[in-house]
Each structure stands twice: as structure tokens, then as C-alpha cells.
């Protein structure tokens, strides 16, 4: 019985990992006065190779706004949190259209950064 | 005289329970991993508009960013003095529309510089608005 439960759990963990971005490589920037991001169902990430991912899946910038809108659905304000994880050296030409796309999709933008140490 | 009963101190758990122990351990680590909170900087950026509002833009504070510099209304400012100078410029402005700070970035501005400046704008009480350059195709008549 225990073995079946164990295997089922492993199966669901692997399935969940496909929607996760923890395997992607990026270095966060630093900022002061951080707040807790809370629960978010959408995460946008730019990795060290300048590739764009939505919930761990690679996407193009042209699809981003529509895909975020689809994932957020009719969620009320306050539950439309979109985590934005941008590699610290990414340039404006790459990250500004992403911020614009999140804003267009009606997402509540939260930049994931590290606490700045004095 | 009563004989003392010998009790074995080390008793191995039954091997049939190994699966259950592993299951509980995995659940424990999964719960630990899932409650790790993400912390960050919340930012509310107004939705983009393509309509040009020259008169409104003129009175808003403009922050220009390059790869390693920052300027307020075209005047370069040291990053350590940025918050103070912006706070002075925003003094007496109570309406949110008056506290709008237009951020213009050069294409090579790195994210770490941008996030430091935009967080400082919010710290000073400003409302961040992005101004992005639009690509336009102009046909030159022959």
C-alpha cells in the first residue's frame, strides 16, 4: 500500500515539475524594502541565456500577453499576481516588453529580487 | 526474589513499514519546499497607451536611464542622492497623476540598474510609468 502511494506521489511530483521554473538558471537582482509576493499562478522568467519562459515553458514575446490573460482568466484583482523573474544582466530591450505584456494582461506585477544587504 | 525482566532497547521496526516511512518523509519535504515564500517588489504600472499627451508629459518628472547613469529631467544625478532629489521634486504634489515619473531607458540598460532606480522612485513616492520607443517604418518616396 505504502509503495503504491509512494509511486503515485513521485508521478505527481514529476508532473508538477513541468509547470515549475525551479530548474531554470537565473541570478536575481537586488533591491531594498521587499514584500512577500504571496501565492501566484503565473510566473514569467528570463534566464541567463536571455530565453523567456511562462510557468517553465519557453514562449515568444508575441504570445506572452495572451497566454498570461488566459492563465489568469477571470481572477479578481489581488489574485492576479504575476511573478517576474529576470536575470540581473538582462537589458531593457528584452525586459521592458515583458513588463508591458504583463501590464496589458491585467496582471499584478511582482519583481522577484533579493534583499539588498548594506 | 523477583527476577527482573530483560527488555531489548534496540528494536528494529518491521520492514513492511519502510514504504510508509519513506512516504511520510517525502510529504514532509514537499510541504517544507512548497511554503518557501518568494519576496519581491510589487509594482503597478499603468496600462500602455499609444495616445500622445504632450501637455501632460511636459509637467511629469522624467527619469532617463543608461547603462550606468541616471538623470532627472535630463540632469545627471548620483545614485545615492537620487531618492532625496526626487522627493524634493515631488514635494507638495498630492494627486497620483502629478506624482507620475516617466522612466525612459536606453536599450542597453541592465535590469539590476533599472530595478534599483524604479524601486527608489516608489520609495520617494513616485508612480512609475514606462515610456518605450516604438518602432516605426517610414517609407521614403522615390
Coordinates of C-alpha atoms in Angstrom, one line a residue:
Chain A
X1 CA 0.0 0.0 0.0
X2 CA 2.8 2.3 1.0
X3 CA 4.7 1.6 -2.2
X4 CA 1.7 2.4 -4.4
X5 CA 1.2 5.7 -2.6
X6 CA 5.0 6.4 -2.9
X7 CA 4.9 5.8 -6.7
X8 CA 1.8 7.9 -7.1
X9 CA 3.4 10.7 -5.3
X10 CA 6.6 10.6 -7.4
X11 CA 4.4 10.6 -10.5
X12 CA 2.6 13.8 -9.4
X13 CA 5.8 15.5 -8.3
X14 CA 7.3 14.9 -11.8
X15 CA 4.1 16.1 -13.4
X16 CA 4.1 19.3 -11.3
X17 CA 7.7 20.0 -12.2
X18 CA 6.8 20.5 -15.8
X19 CA 4.8 23.6 -14.7
X20 CA 7.6 24.8 -12.4
X21 CA 10.6 27.0 -13.2
X22 CA 12.9 25.9 -10.4
X23 CA 15.2 24.1 -12.9
X24 CA 15.9 27.3 -14.9
X25 CA 19.2 29.2 -14.4
X26 CA 19.0 32.9 -13.5
X27 CA 20.6 35.3 -11.0
X28 CA 18.2 37.8 -9.3
X29 CA 18.9 41.5 -9.0
X30 CA 18.9 43.2 -5.6
X31 CA 16.5 45.8 -4.1
X32 CA 15.6 47.2 -0.8
X33 CA 12.2 47.0 1.0
X34 CA 10.9 43.7 -0.2
X35 CA 7.4 42.4 0.3
X36 CA 6.1 38.9 0.3
X37 CA 4.8 38.0 -3.2
X38 CA 2.1 35.7 -1.9
X39 CA 0.6 33.0 -4.0
X40 CA 0.9 33.3 -7.7
X41 CA -0.3 31.1 -10.5
X42 CA 1.7 32.8 -13.2
X43 CA 5.5 33.2 -13.3
X44 CA 7.5 34.8 -16.1
X45 CA 11.2 34.2 -16.2
X46 CA 14.2 35.4 -18.3
X47 CA 17.1 33.1 -17.8
X48 CA 20.9 33.6 -18.2
X49 CA 20.6 32.7 -22.0
X50 CA 18.0 35.5 -22.4
X51 CA 15.2 33.0 -23.1
X52 CA 11.7 33.8 -22.0
X53 CA 9.6 31.2 -20.0
X54 CA 6.0 31.3 -18.9
X55 CA 5.4 28.8 -16.0
X56 CA 8.6 26.9 -17.0
X57 CA 7.6 26.6 -20.7
X58 CA 9.5 28.6 -23.3
X59 CA 7.4 31.2 -25.1
X60 CA 7.8 34.1 -27.5
X61 CA 7.2 37.7 -26.5
X62 CA 4.3 38.0 -29.0
X63 CA 2.4 35.2 -27.3
X64 CA 3.1 36.4 -23.7
X65 CA 0.3 38.8 -23.1
X66 CA -2.4 36.4 -24.5
X67 CA -1.1 33.4 -22.6
X68 CA -1.0 35.4 -19.3
X69 CA -4.5 36.6 -19.8
X70 CA -5.6 33.0 -20.5
X71 CA -3.9 31.7 -17.3
X72 CA -5.3 34.5 -15.1
X73 CA -8.8 34.0 -16.5
X74 CA -11.5 35.9 -14.5
X75 CA -9.4 36.1 -11.3
X76 CA -10.3 39.1 -9.3
X77 CA -7.8 41.9 -8.5
X78 CA -5.4 40.8 -5.8
X79 CA -5.4 37.2 -7.2
X80 CA -3.8 38.2 -10.5
X81 CA -0.3 38.2 -9.2
X82 CA 2.4 37.6 -11.9
X83 CA 5.9 36.8 -10.7
X84 CA 8.5 38.4 -12.9
X85 CA 12.0 36.8 -12.5
X86 CA 14.5 38.5 -14.7
X87 CA 18.2 37.6 -14.8
X88 CA 20.1 40.6 -13.4
X89 CA 22.1 41.4 -16.6
X90 CA 19.1 41.3 -19.0
X91 CA 18.9 44.5 -20.9
X92 CA 15.9 46.9 -21.3
X93 CA 15.3 45.9 -24.9
X94 CA 14.4 42.4 -23.5
X95 CA 12.6 43.1 -20.2
X96 CA 10.5 46.2 -21.0
X97 CA 8.2 44.4 -23.5
X98 CA 7.7 41.7 -20.9
X99 CA 6.6 44.3 -18.3
X100 CA 4.3 45.8 -20.9
X101 CA 2.8 42.4 -21.7
X102 CA 2.1 41.7 -18.0
X103 CA 0.5 45.1 -17.7
X104 CA -1.6 44.6 -20.8
X105 CA -2.8 41.3 -19.5
X106 CA -4.0 43.0 -16.3
X107 CA -1.6 41.2 -14.0
X108 CA -0.4 42.4 -10.7
X109 CA 3.4 42.7 -11.2
X110 CA 5.8 41.4 -8.6
X111 CA 9.5 41.5 -9.4
X112 CA 11.3 38.7 -7.7
X113 CA 14.6 40.1 -6.3
X114 CA 17.0 39.5 -3.5
X115 CA 17.2 41.7 -0.4
X116 CA 19.9 44.3 -0.7
X117 CA 22.4 44.0 2.1
X118 CA 24.0 47.2 3.4
Chain B
X1 CA 13.0 -12.8 45.0
X2 CA 11.5 -11.4 41.7
X3 CA 13.6 -11.8 38.6
X4 CA 13.9 -8.6 36.6
X5 CA 12.6 -8.9 33.1
X6 CA 15.2 -8.1 30.4
X7 CA 13.9 -5.7 27.8
X8 CA 15.6 -5.2 24.4
X9 CA 16.4 -1.5 24.0
X10 CA 17.0 -1.6 20.3
X11 CA 14.0 -2.9 18.4
X12 CA 14.1 -2.8 14.7
X13 CA 10.9 -1.5 13.0
X14 CA 9.2 -4.0 10.9
X15 CA 10.5 -3.9 7.3
X16 CA 6.9 -3.7 6.0
X17 CA 6.8 -0.1 7.4
X18 CA 9.7 1.2 5.2
X19 CA 7.4 2.3 2.4
X20 CA 5.2 4.3 4.9
X21 CA 8.2 5.9 6.5
X22 CA 9.5 7.0 3.1
X23 CA 6.1 8.3 2.1
X24 CA 5.8 10.4 5.2
X25 CA 9.4 11.7 4.7
X26 CA 8.6 12.8 1.1
X27 CA 5.4 14.5 2.2
X28 CA 7.3 16.4 4.9
X29 CA 10.0 17.6 2.5
X30 CA 7.4 18.6 -0.1
X31 CA 5.4 20.6 2.4
X32 CA 8.7 22.3 3.5
X33 CA 9.6 23.1 -0.1
X34 CA 6.2 24.5 -1.1
X35 CA 5.9 27.0 1.8
X36 CA 9.1 28.8 0.9
X37 CA 7.8 32.4 0.2
X38 CA 9.0 34.4 -2.7
X39 CA 9.8 38.0 -1.9
X40 CA 10.0 40.9 -4.3
X41 CA 9.0 44.4 -5.3
X42 CA 5.3 45.0 -6.2
X43 CA 4.9 47.4 -9.0
X44 CA 1.7 48.8 -10.5
X45 CA 2.4 50.1 -14.0
X46 CA -0.4 51.8 -15.8
X47 CA -1.6 50.0 -19.0
X48 CA 0.2 51.3 -22.1
X49 CA -1.4 54.0 -24.2
X50 CA -0.5 54.9 -27.7
X51 CA -2.1 58.3 -27.5
X52 CA 0.4 61.1 -27.2
X53 CA -0.3 63.6 -24.4
X54 CA 2.3 66.2 -24.9
X55 CA 1.0 68.7 -22.4
X56 CA 0.8 66.1 -19.6
X57 CA 4.2 64.6 -20.3
X58 CA 5.7 68.1 -20.1
X59 CA 4.8 68.5 -16.5
X60 CA 5.7 65.0 -15.4
X61 CA 9.2 64.2 -14.0
X62 CA 11.3 62.3 -16.4
X63 CA 14.0 59.8 -15.3
X64 CA 16.4 58.7 -18.0
X65 CA 18.5 55.6 -17.6
X66 CA 21.6 54.5 -19.5
X67 CA 23.8 51.5 -18.8
X68 CA 25.2 53.0 -15.6
X69 CA 23.8 56.5 -15.2
X70 CA 20.6 58.1 -14.1
X71 CA 19.2 61.6 -14.9
X72 CA 16.2 63.5 -13.6
X73 CA 14.7 65.8 -16.3
X74 CA 18.0 65.5 -18.2
X75 CA 20.3 66.4 -15.3
X76 CA 22.6 63.5 -14.2
X77 CA 22.3 62.5 -10.6
X78 CA 24.4 60.3 -8.4
X79 CA 22.5 57.2 -7.4
X80 CA 23.0 57.8 -3.7
X81 CA 21.3 61.3 -4.0
X82 CA 18.6 60.1 -6.3
X83 CA 15.8 59.4 -3.7
X84 CA 16.4 62.7 -1.9
X85 CA 16.4 64.8 -5.1
X86 CA 13.2 63.1 -6.4
X87 CA 11.5 63.6 -3.0
X88 CA 12.3 67.3 -3.3
X89 CA 10.7 67.4 -6.8
X90 CA 7.6 65.5 -5.7
X91 CA 7.1 67.8 -2.6
X92 CA 3.6 69.3 -2.5
X93 CA 2.2 67.0 -5.2
X94 CA -0.6 65.1 -3.6
X95 CA -2.6 63.8 -6.7
X96 CA -1.3 60.5 -8.0
X97 CA -1.4 61.9 -11.6
X98 CA 1.0 64.6 -10.5
X99 CA 3.4 62.1 -9.0
X100 CA 3.8 60.2 -12.2
X101 CA 7.5 59.6 -13.0
X102 CA 8.2 58.7 -16.7
X103 CA 11.1 56.2 -16.9
X104 CA 12.9 56.2 -20.3
X105 CA 15.6 53.5 -20.6
X106 CA 18.3 53.1 -23.2
X107 CA 18.1 49.6 -24.8
X108 CA 21.3 48.5 -23.1
X109 CA 20.1 49.4 -19.5
X110 CA 20.6 46.3 -17.3
X111 CA 17.8 45.0 -15.2
X112 CA 19.7 45.4 -11.9
X113 CA 20.1 49.1 -12.6
X114 CA 16.5 49.6 -13.7
X115 CA 15.0 47.8 -10.7
X116 CA 17.2 49.8 -8.3
X117 CA 16.1 53.1 -9.8
X118 CA 12.4 52.1 -10.1
X119 CA 12.3 50.9 -6.5
X120 CA 13.9 54.2 -5.5
X121 CA 11.2 56.1 -7.4
X122 CA 8.4 54.2 -5.5
X123 CA 10.4 54.8 -2.2
X124 CA 10.3 58.5 -3.0
X125 CA 6.5 58.4 -3.5
X126 CA 6.5 58.5 -7.3
X127 CA 4.3 56.4 -9.6
X128 CA 6.4 54.6 -12.2
X129 CA 5.4 54.8 -15.8
X130 CA 7.4 53.4 -18.7
X131 CA 8.0 55.2 -21.9
X132 CA 9.1 52.9 -24.6
X133 CA 10.4 53.7 -28.0
X134 CA 8.1 52.5 -30.8
X135 CA 9.5 51.0 -33.9
X136 CA 8.2 52.9 -36.9
X137 CA 8.6 52.2 -40.6
X138 CA 8.9 55.3 -42.7
X139 CA 8.6 55.0 -46.4
X140 CA 10.8 57.4 -48.3
X141 CA 9.3 58.5 -51.6
X142 CA 11.5 57.9 -54.6

